[in-house]
Short mmCIF file of N, CA, C and O in Angstrom, two decimals:
data_model
loop_
_atom_site.label_atom_id
_atom_site.label_comp_id
_atom_site.label_asym_id
_atom_site.label_seq_id
_atom_site.Cartn_x
_atom_site.Cartn_y
_atom_site.Cartn_z
N MET A 1 0.94 -1.20 0.01
CA MET A 1 -0.10 -0.03 0.02
C MET A 1 0.80 1.24 0.02
O MET A 1 1.84 1.23 0.64
N SER A 2 0.36 2.20 -0.69
CA SER A 2 1.13 3.45 -0.69
C SER A 2 0.92 4.11 0.57
O SER A 2 0.05 3.73 1.44
N GLY A 3 1.66 5.31 0.77
CA GLY A 3 1.56 6.17 2.10
C GLY A 3 0.12 6.65 2.18
O GLY A 3 -0.45 6.65 3.32
N ARG A 4 -0.41 7.07 0.99
CA ARG A 4 -1.86 7.66 1.23
C ARG A 4 -2.70 6.58 1.50
O ARG A 4 -3.69 6.67 2.30
N GLU A 5 -2.56 5.36 0.95
CA GLU A 5 -3.63 4.28 1.17
C GLU A 5 -3.51 3.86 2.68
O GLU A 5 -4.51 3.50 3.33
N VAL A 6 -2.25 3.82 3.26
CA VAL A 6 -1.98 3.47 4.68
C VAL A 6 -2.68 4.46 5.55
O VAL A 6 -3.42 4.11 6.49
N LEU A 7 -2.69 5.79 5.14
CA LEU A 7 -3.21 6.81 5.97
C LEU A 7 -4.77 6.69 5.87
O LEU A 7 -5.44 6.90 6.83
N ARG A 8 -5.38 6.54 4.68
CA ARG A 8 -6.75 6.44 4.43
C ARG A 8 -7.25 5.12 5.34
O ARG A 8 -8.29 5.34 6.05
N ASP A 9 -6.50 4.09 5.39
CA ASP A 9 -6.98 2.97 6.10
C ASP A 9 -6.97 3.29 7.71
O ASP A 9 -7.96 2.86 8.41
N LYS A 10 -5.99 3.99 8.04
CA LYS A 10 -5.94 4.29 9.54
C LYS A 10 -7.12 5.31 9.82
O LYS A 10 -7.69 5.23 10.86
N VAL A 11 -7.23 6.24 8.93
CA VAL A 11 -8.50 7.17 9.20
C VAL A 11 -9.77 6.40 9.18
O VAL A 11 -10.63 6.67 10.20
N HIS A 12 -10.02 5.55 8.21
CA HIS A 12 -11.19 4.69 8.27
C HIS A 12 -11.36 3.86 9.50
O HIS A 12 -12.52 3.75 10.06
N TRP A 13 -10.21 3.26 10.04
CA TRP A 13 -10.31 2.58 11.26
C TRP A 13 -10.65 3.53 12.41
O TRP A 13 -11.46 3.08 13.29
N ALA A 14 -10.11 4.75 12.43
CA ALA A 14 -10.30 5.64 13.46
C ALA A 14 -11.75 6.06 13.54
O ALA A 14 -12.35 6.14 14.53
N ILE A 15 -12.33 6.24 12.34
CA ILE A 15 -13.76 6.63 12.28
C ILE A 15 -14.72 5.42 12.75
O ILE A 15 -15.64 5.65 13.52
N THR A 16 -14.27 4.30 12.35
CA THR A 16 -15.06 3.14 12.77
C THR A 16 -15.05 2.96 14.34
O THR A 16 -16.07 2.80 14.90
N LEU A 17 -13.88 2.95 14.88
CA LEU A 17 -13.72 2.74 16.39
C LEU A 17 -14.39 3.99 17.14
O LEU A 17 -14.94 3.74 18.00
N LEU A 18 -14.20 5.21 16.61
CA LEU A 18 -14.84 6.27 17.27
C LEU A 18 -16.37 6.19 17.32
O LEU A 18 -16.99 6.63 18.36
N SER A 19 -16.91 5.71 16.25
CA SER A 19 -18.56 5.48 16.30
C SER A 19 -18.78 4.60 17.36
O SER A 19 -20.15 4.61 17.67
N SER A 20 -18.08 3.74 17.86
CA SER A 20 -18.57 2.72 18.84
C SER A 20 -19.05 3.37 20.12
O SER A 20 -19.82 2.68 20.87
N VAL A 21 -18.60 4.58 20.40
CA VAL A 21 -18.96 5.25 21.69
C VAL A 21 -20.52 5.52 21.61
O VAL A 21 -21.11 5.95 22.67
N LEU A 22 -21.10 5.47 20.32
CA LEU A 22 -22.44 5.74 20.34
C LEU A 22 -23.41 4.61 20.67
O LEU A 22 -24.62 4.56 20.78
N GLY A 23 -22.78 3.35 20.87
CA GLY A 23 -23.42 2.20 21.22
C GLY A 23 -24.23 2.33 22.54
O GLY A 23 -23.90 3.15 23.40
N SER A 24 -25.35 1.73 22.61
CA SER A 24 -26.22 1.83 23.83
C SER A 24 -26.08 0.67 24.78
O SER A 24 -27.09 0.46 25.70
N CYS A 25 -25.11 -0.18 24.64
CA CYS A 25 -24.84 -1.33 25.55
C CYS A 25 -23.54 -1.18 26.11
O CYS A 25 -22.48 -1.50 25.38
N ASN A 26 -23.27 -0.66 27.37
CA ASN A 26 -21.95 -0.46 27.84
C ASN A 26 -21.11 -1.73 28.30
O ASN A 26 -20.04 -1.67 28.73
N ARG A 27 -21.76 -2.90 28.02
CA ARG A 27 -20.98 -4.13 28.35
C ARG A 27 -19.91 -4.30 27.26
O ARG A 27 -18.84 -4.75 27.64
N LEU A 28 -20.12 -3.85 26.07
CA LEU A 28 -19.16 -3.96 24.93
C LEU A 28 -19.67 -2.86 23.95
O LEU A 28 -20.69 -3.17 23.25
N LEU A 29 -18.96 -1.87 23.75
CA LEU A 29 -19.28 -0.89 22.63
C LEU A 29 -18.57 -1.35 21.32
O LEU A 29 -17.37 -1.49 21.24
N VAL A 30 -19.37 -1.63 20.36
CA VAL A 30 -18.85 -2.18 19.11
C VAL A 30 -19.47 -1.32 17.90
O VAL A 30 -20.63 -0.83 18.04
N SER A 31 -18.59 -1.24 16.95
CA SER A 31 -19.02 -0.58 15.64
C SER A 31 -18.65 -1.27 14.45
O SER A 31 -18.03 -2.31 14.62
N ALA A 32 -19.17 -0.98 13.37
CA ALA A 32 -18.69 -1.67 12.07
C ALA A 32 -18.90 -0.62 10.93
O ALA A 32 -19.69 0.39 11.06
N SER A 33 -18.01 -0.69 9.88
CA SER A 33 -18.14 0.10 8.74
C SER A 33 -17.94 -0.65 7.54
O SER A 33 -17.45 -1.83 7.49
N ALA A 34 -18.49 0.05 6.42
CA ALA A 34 -18.30 -0.60 5.12
C ALA A 34 -17.67 0.50 4.12
O ALA A 34 -17.98 1.61 4.21
N GLU A 35 -16.68 0.03 3.46
CA GLU A 35 -15.86 0.82 2.58
C GLU A 35 -16.03 0.24 1.30
O GLU A 35 -15.93 -0.94 0.96
N LYS A 36 -16.30 1.07 0.30
CA LYS A 36 -16.35 0.72 -1.20
C LYS A 36 -15.78 1.85 -2.04
O LYS A 36 -16.14 3.01 -1.84
N ASN A 37 -14.81 1.48 -2.97
CA ASN A 37 -14.37 2.63 -3.78
C ASN A 37 -13.66 3.73 -2.98
O ASN A 37 -13.72 4.81 -3.23
N LYS A 38 -12.90 3.36 -1.93
CA LYS A 38 -12.12 4.14 -1.11
C LYS A 38 -13.02 5.13 -0.26
O LYS A 38 -12.56 6.15 0.19
N ARG A 39 -14.27 4.81 -0.07
CA ARG A 39 -15.10 5.71 0.56
C ARG A 39 -15.93 4.99 1.56
O ARG A 39 -16.32 3.82 1.36
N ILE A 40 -16.27 5.47 2.94
CA ILE A 40 -17.12 4.81 3.84
C ILE A 40 -18.48 5.01 3.38
O ILE A 40 -19.07 6.10 3.08
N VAL A 41 -19.18 3.82 3.01
CA VAL A 41 -20.59 3.84 2.61
C VAL A 41 -21.54 3.39 3.65
O VAL A 41 -22.73 3.54 3.41
N GLY A 42 -20.97 2.95 4.83
CA GLY A 42 -22.02 2.69 5.90
C GLY A 42 -21.28 2.61 7.24
O GLY A 42 -20.00 2.41 7.12
N LEU A 43 -21.89 3.07 8.19
CA LEU A 43 -21.29 3.10 9.57
C LEU A 43 -22.33 2.75 10.63
O LEU A 43 -23.52 3.23 10.44
N SER A 44 -22.02 1.88 11.59
CA SER A 44 -23.03 1.46 12.66
C SER A 44 -22.38 1.17 13.87
O SER A 44 -21.25 1.02 13.98
N TYR A 45 -23.26 1.01 14.90
CA TYR A 45 -22.82 0.52 16.26
C TYR A 45 -23.97 -0.21 16.91
O TYR A 45 -25.05 -0.41 16.49
N ASN A 46 -23.55 -1.03 17.95
CA ASN A 46 -24.58 -1.89 18.66
C ASN A 46 -25.53 -1.13 19.36
O ASN A 46 -25.22 -0.01 19.88
N GLY A 47 -26.79 -1.54 19.31
CA GLY A 47 -27.80 -0.68 20.10
C GLY A 47 -29.15 -1.37 20.14
O GLY A 47 -29.34 -2.44 19.49
N SER A 48 -30.01 -0.76 21.02
CA SER A 48 -31.39 -1.32 21.18
C SER A 48 -32.18 -1.15 19.87
O SER A 48 -31.81 -0.33 18.95
N LEU A 49 -33.21 -1.78 19.90
CA LEU A 49 -34.12 -1.72 18.67
C LEU A 49 -34.81 -0.39 18.53
O LEU A 49 -35.01 0.22 19.67
N PRO A 50 -35.05 0.21 17.48
CA PRO A 50 -35.66 1.60 17.43
C PRO A 50 -36.91 1.65 18.48
O PRO A 50 -37.68 0.91 18.41
N GLY A 51 -36.81 2.75 19.21
CA GLY A 51 -37.98 3.10 20.19
C GLY A 51 -37.93 2.20 21.40
O GLY A 51 -38.78 2.47 22.28
N ARG A 52 -36.93 1.32 21.54
CA ARG A 52 -36.84 0.52 22.76
C ARG A 52 -35.91 1.12 23.66
O ARG A 52 -35.05 1.87 23.30
N PRO A 53 -36.03 0.77 25.00
CA PRO A 53 -35.07 1.24 26.08
C PRO A 53 -33.69 0.71 25.91
O PRO A 53 -33.43 -0.30 25.24
N HIS A 54 -32.76 1.49 26.20
CA HIS A 54 -31.40 1.28 26.09
C HIS A 54 -30.84 0.64 27.46
O HIS A 54 -31.22 0.95 28.54
N CYS A 55 -29.91 -0.36 27.14
CA CYS A 55 -29.24 -1.03 28.39
C CYS A 55 -28.71 0.05 29.40
O CYS A 55 -28.80 -0.16 30.55
N ASP A 56 -28.13 1.06 28.76
CA ASP A 56 -27.49 2.07 29.77
C ASP A 56 -28.54 2.66 30.69
O ASP A 56 -28.27 3.26 31.79
N ASP A 57 -29.72 2.64 30.23
CA ASP A 57 -30.86 3.40 30.99
C ASP A 57 -31.58 2.41 31.84
O ASP A 57 -31.91 2.77 32.94
N VAL A 58 -31.90 1.17 31.34
CA VAL A 58 -32.76 0.32 32.12
C VAL A 58 -32.03 -1.06 32.50
O VAL A 58 -32.66 -1.98 33.26
N GLY A 59 -30.93 -1.29 32.15
CA GLY A 59 -30.11 -2.53 32.49
C GLY A 59 -30.07 -3.47 31.28
O GLY A 59 -30.69 -3.37 30.37
N HIS A 60 -29.23 -4.46 31.46
CA HIS A 60 -29.12 -5.40 30.47
C HIS A 60 -30.07 -6.62 30.47
O HIS A 60 -30.64 -6.89 31.62
N TYR A 61 -30.36 -7.03 29.47
CA TYR A 61 -31.32 -8.32 29.38
C TYR A 61 -30.52 -9.49 28.97
O TYR A 61 -30.20 -9.75 27.79
N MET A 62 -29.97 -10.23 29.98
CA MET A 62 -29.00 -11.32 29.70
C MET A 62 -29.56 -12.66 29.38
O MET A 62 -30.47 -13.08 30.28
N ILE A 63 -29.08 -13.33 28.53
CA ILE A 63 -29.45 -14.66 28.05
C ILE A 63 -28.13 -15.34 27.77
O ILE A 63 -27.45 -14.87 26.90
N ASN A 64 -27.77 -16.47 28.37
CA ASN A 64 -26.62 -17.13 28.16
C ASN A 64 -25.42 -16.31 28.25
O ASN A 64 -24.39 -16.53 27.36
N GLY A 65 -25.36 -15.41 29.19
CA GLY A 65 -24.07 -14.61 29.29
C GLY A 65 -23.95 -13.50 28.24
O GLY A 65 -22.90 -12.79 28.28
N HIS A 66 -24.96 -13.18 27.51
CA HIS A 66 -24.94 -12.13 26.42
C HIS A 66 -26.04 -11.21 26.61
O HIS A 66 -27.20 -11.69 26.89
N CYS A 67 -25.94 -9.96 26.42
CA CYS A 67 -26.99 -8.96 26.45
C CYS A 67 -27.81 -9.15 25.24
O CYS A 67 -27.26 -9.11 24.08
N SER A 68 -29.16 -9.35 25.28
CA SER A 68 -29.95 -9.65 24.16
C SER A 68 -30.95 -8.41 23.91
O SER A 68 -31.77 -8.58 23.20
N ARG A 69 -30.74 -7.31 24.63
CA ARG A 69 -31.45 -6.17 24.37
C ARG A 69 -31.09 -5.49 23.16
O ARG A 69 -31.92 -4.61 22.50
N THR A 70 -29.86 -5.53 22.74
CA THR A 70 -29.26 -4.86 21.64
C THR A 70 -29.11 -5.66 20.42
O THR A 70 -29.07 -6.96 20.45
N ARG A 71 -29.06 -5.02 19.27
CA ARG A 71 -28.53 -5.73 18.03
C ARG A 71 -27.10 -5.42 17.79
O ARG A 71 -26.58 -4.31 18.06
N HIS A 72 -26.46 -6.35 17.05
CA HIS A 72 -25.13 -6.18 16.89
C HIS A 72 -24.87 -5.09 15.82
O HIS A 72 -25.70 -4.86 14.89
N ALA A 73 -23.64 -4.42 15.81
CA ALA A 73 -23.26 -3.48 14.97
C ALA A 73 -23.35 -3.81 13.39
O ALA A 73 -23.79 -3.21 12.43
N GLU A 74 -22.95 -5.21 13.31
CA GLU A 74 -22.93 -5.72 11.86
C GLU A 74 -24.22 -5.86 11.29
O GLU A 74 -24.54 -5.57 10.28
N ARG A 75 -25.24 -6.25 12.04
CA ARG A 75 -26.71 -6.25 11.64
C ARG A 75 -27.19 -4.84 11.33
O ARG A 75 -27.95 -4.68 10.36
N ASN A 76 -26.99 -3.97 12.29
CA ASN A 76 -27.37 -2.61 12.01
C ASN A 76 -26.74 -2.07 10.73
O ASN A 76 -27.29 -1.37 9.92
N LEU A 77 -25.48 -2.43 10.45
CA LEU A 77 -24.73 -1.98 9.18
C LEU A 77 -25.55 -2.59 8.10
O LEU A 77 -25.85 -1.84 7.08
N LYS A 78 -25.86 -3.77 8.03
CA LYS A 78 -26.50 -4.42 6.90
C LYS A 78 -27.81 -3.77 6.71
O LYS A 78 -28.28 -3.47 5.56
N ASP A 79 -28.67 -3.46 7.74
CA ASP A 79 -29.99 -2.96 7.57
C ASP A 79 -29.97 -1.57 7.31
O ASP A 79 -31.01 -1.13 6.74
N ASN A 80 -28.95 -0.69 7.63
CA ASN A 80 -28.94 0.71 7.34
C ASN A 80 -28.12 1.11 6.36
O ASN A 80 -27.92 2.50 6.08
N THR A 81 -27.50 0.29 5.51
CA THR A 81 -26.75 0.71 4.43
C THR A 81 -27.23 0.25 3.13
O THR A 81 -27.87 -0.91 3.06
N ASP A 82 -27.34 1.03 2.12
CA ASP A 82 -27.91 0.85 0.84
C ASP A 82 -27.21 -0.56 0.31
O ASP A 82 -25.95 -0.59 0.37
N GLN A 83 -28.03 -1.49 -0.02
CA GLN A 83 -27.63 -2.83 -0.36
C GLN A 83 -26.63 -2.79 -1.48
O GLN A 83 -25.70 -3.60 -1.66
N GLU A 84 -26.88 -1.92 -2.47
CA GLU A 84 -25.86 -1.87 -3.68
C GLU A 84 -24.51 -1.35 -3.17
O GLU A 84 -23.60 -1.84 -3.74
N LYS A 85 -24.52 -0.38 -2.30
CA LYS A 85 -23.22 0.05 -1.69
C LYS A 85 -22.59 -1.05 -0.91
O LYS A 85 -21.28 -1.20 -0.88
N LEU A 86 -23.30 -1.85 -0.22
CA LEU A 86 -22.90 -2.90 0.72
C LEU A 86 -22.30 -3.99 -0.25
O LEU A 86 -21.17 -4.55 0.24
N LYS A 87 -22.81 -4.22 -1.32
CA LYS A 87 -22.33 -5.35 -2.18
C LYS A 87 -21.01 -5.10 -2.74
O LYS A 87 -20.69 -4.04 -3.24
N GLY A 88 -20.07 -6.03 -2.43
CA GLY A 88 -18.65 -5.81 -2.81
C GLY A 88 -17.84 -4.96 -1.89
O GLY A 88 -16.72 -4.63 -2.28
N SER A 89 -18.41 -4.54 -0.72
CA SER A 89 -17.67 -3.75 0.15
C SER A 89 -16.63 -4.43 1.07
O SER A 89 -16.77 -5.59 1.18
N HIS A 90 -15.81 -3.64 1.65
CA HIS A 90 -14.78 -4.18 2.66
C HIS A 90 -15.35 -3.65 4.05
O HIS A 90 -15.73 -2.57 4.35
N ILE A 91 -15.59 -4.69 4.86
CA ILE A 91 -16.19 -4.46 6.30
C ILE A 91 -15.09 -4.41 7.31
O ILE A 91 -14.20 -5.25 7.31
N ARG A 92 -15.18 -3.49 8.27
CA ARG A 92 -14.33 -3.36 9.37
C ARG A 92 -15.10 -3.51 10.66
O ARG A 92 -16.10 -2.77 10.89
N ILE A 93 -14.58 -4.47 11.57
CA ILE A 93 -15.17 -4.71 12.90
C ILE A 93 -14.13 -4.75 13.90
O ILE A 93 -13.11 -5.49 13.60
N PRO A 94 -14.13 -4.18 15.02
CA PRO A 94 -13.04 -4.21 15.92
C PRO A 94 -12.72 -5.65 16.47
O PRO A 94 -11.68 -5.84 16.74
N GLY A 95 -13.74 -6.42 16.62
CA GLY A 95 -13.50 -7.78 17.22
C GLY A 95 -14.15 -8.94 16.46
O GLY A 95 -14.84 -8.67 15.37
N THR A 96 -14.07 -10.12 16.76
CA THR A 96 -14.57 -11.24 16.12
C THR A 96 -16.03 -11.15 15.87
O THR A 96 -16.84 -11.05 16.88
N PRO A 97 -16.49 -11.25 14.75
CA PRO A 97 -17.96 -11.33 14.42
C PRO A 97 -18.49 -12.58 14.84
O PRO A 97 -17.91 -13.67 14.68
N CYS A 98 -19.84 -12.67 15.11
CA CYS A 98 -20.52 -14.02 15.49
C CYS A 98 -20.95 -14.61 14.32
O CYS A 98 -21.05 -13.79 13.17
N LEU A 99 -21.31 -15.82 14.37
CA LEU A 99 -21.80 -16.60 13.08
C LEU A 99 -22.96 -15.95 12.50
O LEU A 99 -22.99 -15.79 11.18
N ASP A 100 -23.95 -15.53 13.25
CA ASP A 100 -25.25 -14.88 12.74
C ASP A 100 -24.92 -13.59 12.00
O ASP A 100 -25.37 -13.39 10.84
N CYS A 101 -23.94 -12.79 12.42
CA CYS A 101 -23.52 -11.45 11.74
C CYS A 101 -22.75 -11.92 10.52
O CYS A 101 -22.94 -11.19 9.44
N LEU A 102 -21.85 -12.97 10.56
CA LEU A 102 -21.20 -13.29 9.17
C LEU A 102 -22.18 -13.64 8.18
O LEU A 102 -22.00 -13.37 7.02
N LYS A 103 -23.21 -14.44 8.61
CA LYS A 103 -24.31 -14.82 7.77
C LYS A 103 -25.03 -13.70 7.11
O LYS A 103 -25.51 -13.53 5.92
N GLU A 104 -25.46 -12.65 7.94
CA GLU A 104 -26.03 -11.50 7.56
C GLU A 104 -25.17 -10.70 6.57
O GLU A 104 -25.60 -10.27 5.40
N LEU A 105 -23.88 -10.62 6.68
CA LEU A 105 -22.94 -9.96 5.72
C LEU A 105 -22.87 -10.63 4.57
O LEU A 105 -22.68 -10.16 3.41
N ALA A 106 -22.79 -12.07 4.68
CA ALA A 106 -22.75 -13.01 3.43
C ALA A 106 -23.92 -12.69 2.55
O ALA A 106 -23.93 -12.56 1.39
N GLY A 107 -25.03 -12.44 3.23
CA GLY A 107 -26.43 -12.17 2.44
C GLY A 107 -26.21 -10.88 1.66
O GLY A 107 -26.86 -10.64 0.75
N GLY A 108 -25.43 -9.90 2.23
CA GLY A 108 -25.30 -8.70 1.64
C GLY A 108 -24.21 -8.71 0.56
O GLY A 108 -23.73 -7.72 -0.12
N GLN A 109 -23.46 -9.87 0.42
CA GLN A 109 -22.46 -10.11 -0.60
C GLN A 109 -21.26 -9.07 -0.52
O GLN A 109 -20.79 -8.57 -1.48
N VAL A 110 -20.75 -9.00 0.77
CA VAL A 110 -19.66 -8.16 0.99
C VAL A 110 -18.50 -8.83 0.46
O VAL A 110 -18.42 -10.10 0.22
N ALA A 111 -17.38 -8.07 0.14
CA ALA A 111 -16.00 -8.73 -0.46
C ALA A 111 -15.13 -9.31 0.58
O ALA A 111 -14.47 -10.21 0.32
N SER A 112 -15.16 -8.55 1.70
CA SER A 112 -14.17 -8.93 2.68
C SER A 112 -14.54 -8.42 4.11
O SER A 112 -15.40 -7.42 4.12
N ILE A 113 -14.01 -8.99 5.20
CA ILE A 113 -14.20 -8.53 6.44
C ILE A 113 -12.84 -8.54 7.09
O ILE A 113 -11.91 -9.51 6.99
N GLU A 114 -12.54 -7.47 7.83
CA GLU A 114 -11.33 -7.25 8.66
C GLU A 114 -11.63 -7.04 10.08
O GLU A 114 -12.54 -6.20 10.55
N TYR A 115 -11.11 -7.89 11.00
CA TYR A 115 -11.32 -7.62 12.43
C TYR A 115 -10.03 -7.80 13.07
O TYR A 115 -9.62 -8.97 13.23
N PRO A 116 -9.38 -6.82 13.63
CA PRO A 116 -8.07 -7.18 14.28
C PRO A 116 -8.12 -7.66 15.65
O PRO A 116 -7.22 -8.16 16.20
N GLY A 117 -9.15 -7.31 16.25
CA GLY A 117 -9.33 -7.82 17.72
C GLY A 117 -9.91 -9.12 17.89
O GLY A 117 -10.42 -9.74 16.95
N TYR A 118 -9.87 -9.68 19.16
CA TYR A 118 -10.58 -10.95 19.38
C TYR A 118 -11.71 -10.86 20.48
O TYR A 118 -11.40 -10.10 21.46
N TYR A 119 -12.70 -11.35 20.24
CA TYR A 119 -13.79 -11.47 21.07
C TYR A 119 -14.38 -12.93 21.37
O TYR A 119 -14.59 -13.52 20.36
N ASN A 120 -14.26 -13.47 22.48
CA ASN A 120 -14.79 -14.74 22.70
C ASN A 120 -16.33 -14.91 22.38
O ASN A 120 -17.12 -14.61 23.35
N ASN A 121 -16.64 -15.43 21.29
CA ASN A 121 -17.84 -15.51 20.88
C ASN A 121 -18.44 -16.88 21.06
O ASN A 121 -18.48 -17.88 20.07
N GLN A 122 -18.80 -17.23 22.27
CA GLN A 122 -19.42 -18.72 22.47
C GLN A 122 -18.61 -19.69 21.88
O GLN A 122 -19.18 -20.56 21.17
N ASP A 123 -17.25 -19.70 22.11
CA ASP A 123 -16.47 -20.67 21.54
C ASP A 123 -16.39 -20.79 20.07
O ASP A 123 -16.08 -21.66 19.34
N PHE A 124 -17.02 -19.72 19.25
CA PHE A 124 -16.96 -19.74 17.88
C PHE A 124 -15.86 -18.76 17.33
O PHE A 124 -15.66 -17.67 17.76
N GLN A 125 -14.96 -19.34 16.57
CA GLN A 125 -13.99 -18.58 15.82
C GLN A 125 -14.03 -18.87 14.38
O GLN A 125 -13.94 -20.13 13.99
N PRO A 126 -14.19 -17.97 13.41
CA PRO A 126 -14.29 -18.32 12.00
C PRO A 126 -13.01 -18.97 11.51
O PRO A 126 -11.95 -18.46 11.96
N THR A 127 -13.03 -19.92 10.78
CA THR A 127 -12.02 -20.68 10.08
C THR A 127 -11.90 -20.26 8.59
O THR A 127 -13.10 -19.99 8.01
N PRO A 128 -10.88 -20.32 7.90
CA PRO A 128 -10.87 -20.01 6.59
C PRO A 128 -11.85 -20.94 5.73
O PRO A 128 -12.50 -20.52 4.84
N GLY A 129 -11.82 -22.25 5.92
CA GLY A 129 -12.57 -23.17 5.22
C GLY A 129 -14.10 -22.81 5.43
O GLY A 129 -14.86 -22.96 4.50
N MET A 130 -14.50 -22.51 6.68
CA MET A 130 -15.90 -22.30 6.90
C MET A 130 -16.35 -20.99 6.12
O MET A 130 -17.51 -20.87 5.64
N LEU A 131 -15.40 -20.03 6.21
CA LEU A 131 -15.75 -18.71 5.57
C LEU A 131 -15.95 -18.88 3.98
O LEU A 131 -16.80 -18.45 3.42
N LYS A 132 -14.97 -19.66 3.43
CA LYS A 132 -15.09 -19.97 2.04
C LYS A 132 -16.43 -20.77 1.71
O LYS A 132 -17.03 -20.40 0.67
N GLU A 133 -16.94 -21.54 2.59
CA GLU A 133 -18.19 -22.23 2.36
C GLU A 133 -19.39 -21.32 2.49
O GLU A 133 -20.25 -21.27 1.66
N ILE A 134 -19.20 -20.21 3.46
CA ILE A 134 -20.36 -19.42 3.54
C ILE A 134 -20.27 -18.24 2.45
O ILE A 134 -21.21 -17.98 1.87
N PHE A 135 -19.21 -17.82 2.18
CA PHE A 135 -19.08 -16.62 1.42
C PHE A 135 -18.65 -16.90 -0.06
O PHE A 135 -18.86 -16.12 -0.96
N GLY A 136 -18.03 -17.97 -0.32
CA GLY A 136 -17.53 -18.22 -1.62
C GLY A 136 -15.97 -18.13 -1.70
O GLY A 136 -15.29 -17.61 -0.84
N GLU A 137 -15.42 -18.60 -2.87
CA GLU A 137 -13.82 -18.53 -2.91
C GLU A 137 -13.31 -17.15 -3.07
O GLU A 137 -12.07 -17.17 -2.70
N ASP A 138 -14.01 -16.16 -3.39
CA ASP A 138 -13.37 -14.83 -3.60
C ASP A 138 -13.36 -14.00 -2.42
O ASP A 138 -12.67 -12.94 -2.37
N PHE A 139 -13.97 -14.50 -1.38
CA PHE A 139 -14.17 -13.76 -0.02
C PHE A 139 -12.78 -13.77 0.55
O PHE A 139 -11.86 -14.65 0.66
N GLU A 140 -12.47 -12.56 1.32
CA GLU A 140 -11.21 -12.44 2.08
C GLU A 140 -11.47 -12.03 3.58
O GLU A 140 -12.31 -11.12 3.79
N LEU A 141 -10.81 -12.71 4.41
CA LEU A 141 -10.97 -12.42 5.88
C LEU A 141 -9.59 -11.95 6.31
O LEU A 141 -8.45 -12.62 6.12
N LYS A 142 -9.45 -10.71 6.94
CA LYS A 142 -8.29 -10.27 7.51
C LYS A 142 -8.43 -10.18 8.94
O LYS A 142 -9.26 -9.50 9.46
N HIS A 143 -7.52 -10.85 9.62
CA HIS A 143 -7.48 -10.96 11.09
C HIS A 143 -5.99 -10.59 11.53
O HIS A 143 -5.04 -11.01 11.06
#
């Protein structure tokens, strides 16, 4: 990558990470972004369903050790980003995506997912073989 491409990548990561502070579940503030043609085309964070109370206000709704009051940033990204812009995009997520979110993104036909951090997702860690099966041969995962 050229110096300018490295700088753009760092700026896009900074924007993605900064948006996580908007999340409404303080157990884990998570964000996600979609980049296509060198531009951020979608940005999201974890939060309660529209019109529903936030964890930070009324407490967590725990099921099997996970807060179920909120939706994951990846799901919000898919639902709130124009599907044509999402198709073929590069996704940035701070930590390990769960299997359901990977399937949501696969349905949006994203080109790649990058997640530098690790999050213990119910003993689930994506493997290259599993990802090729879900996304196809051209998909790229960067960890």
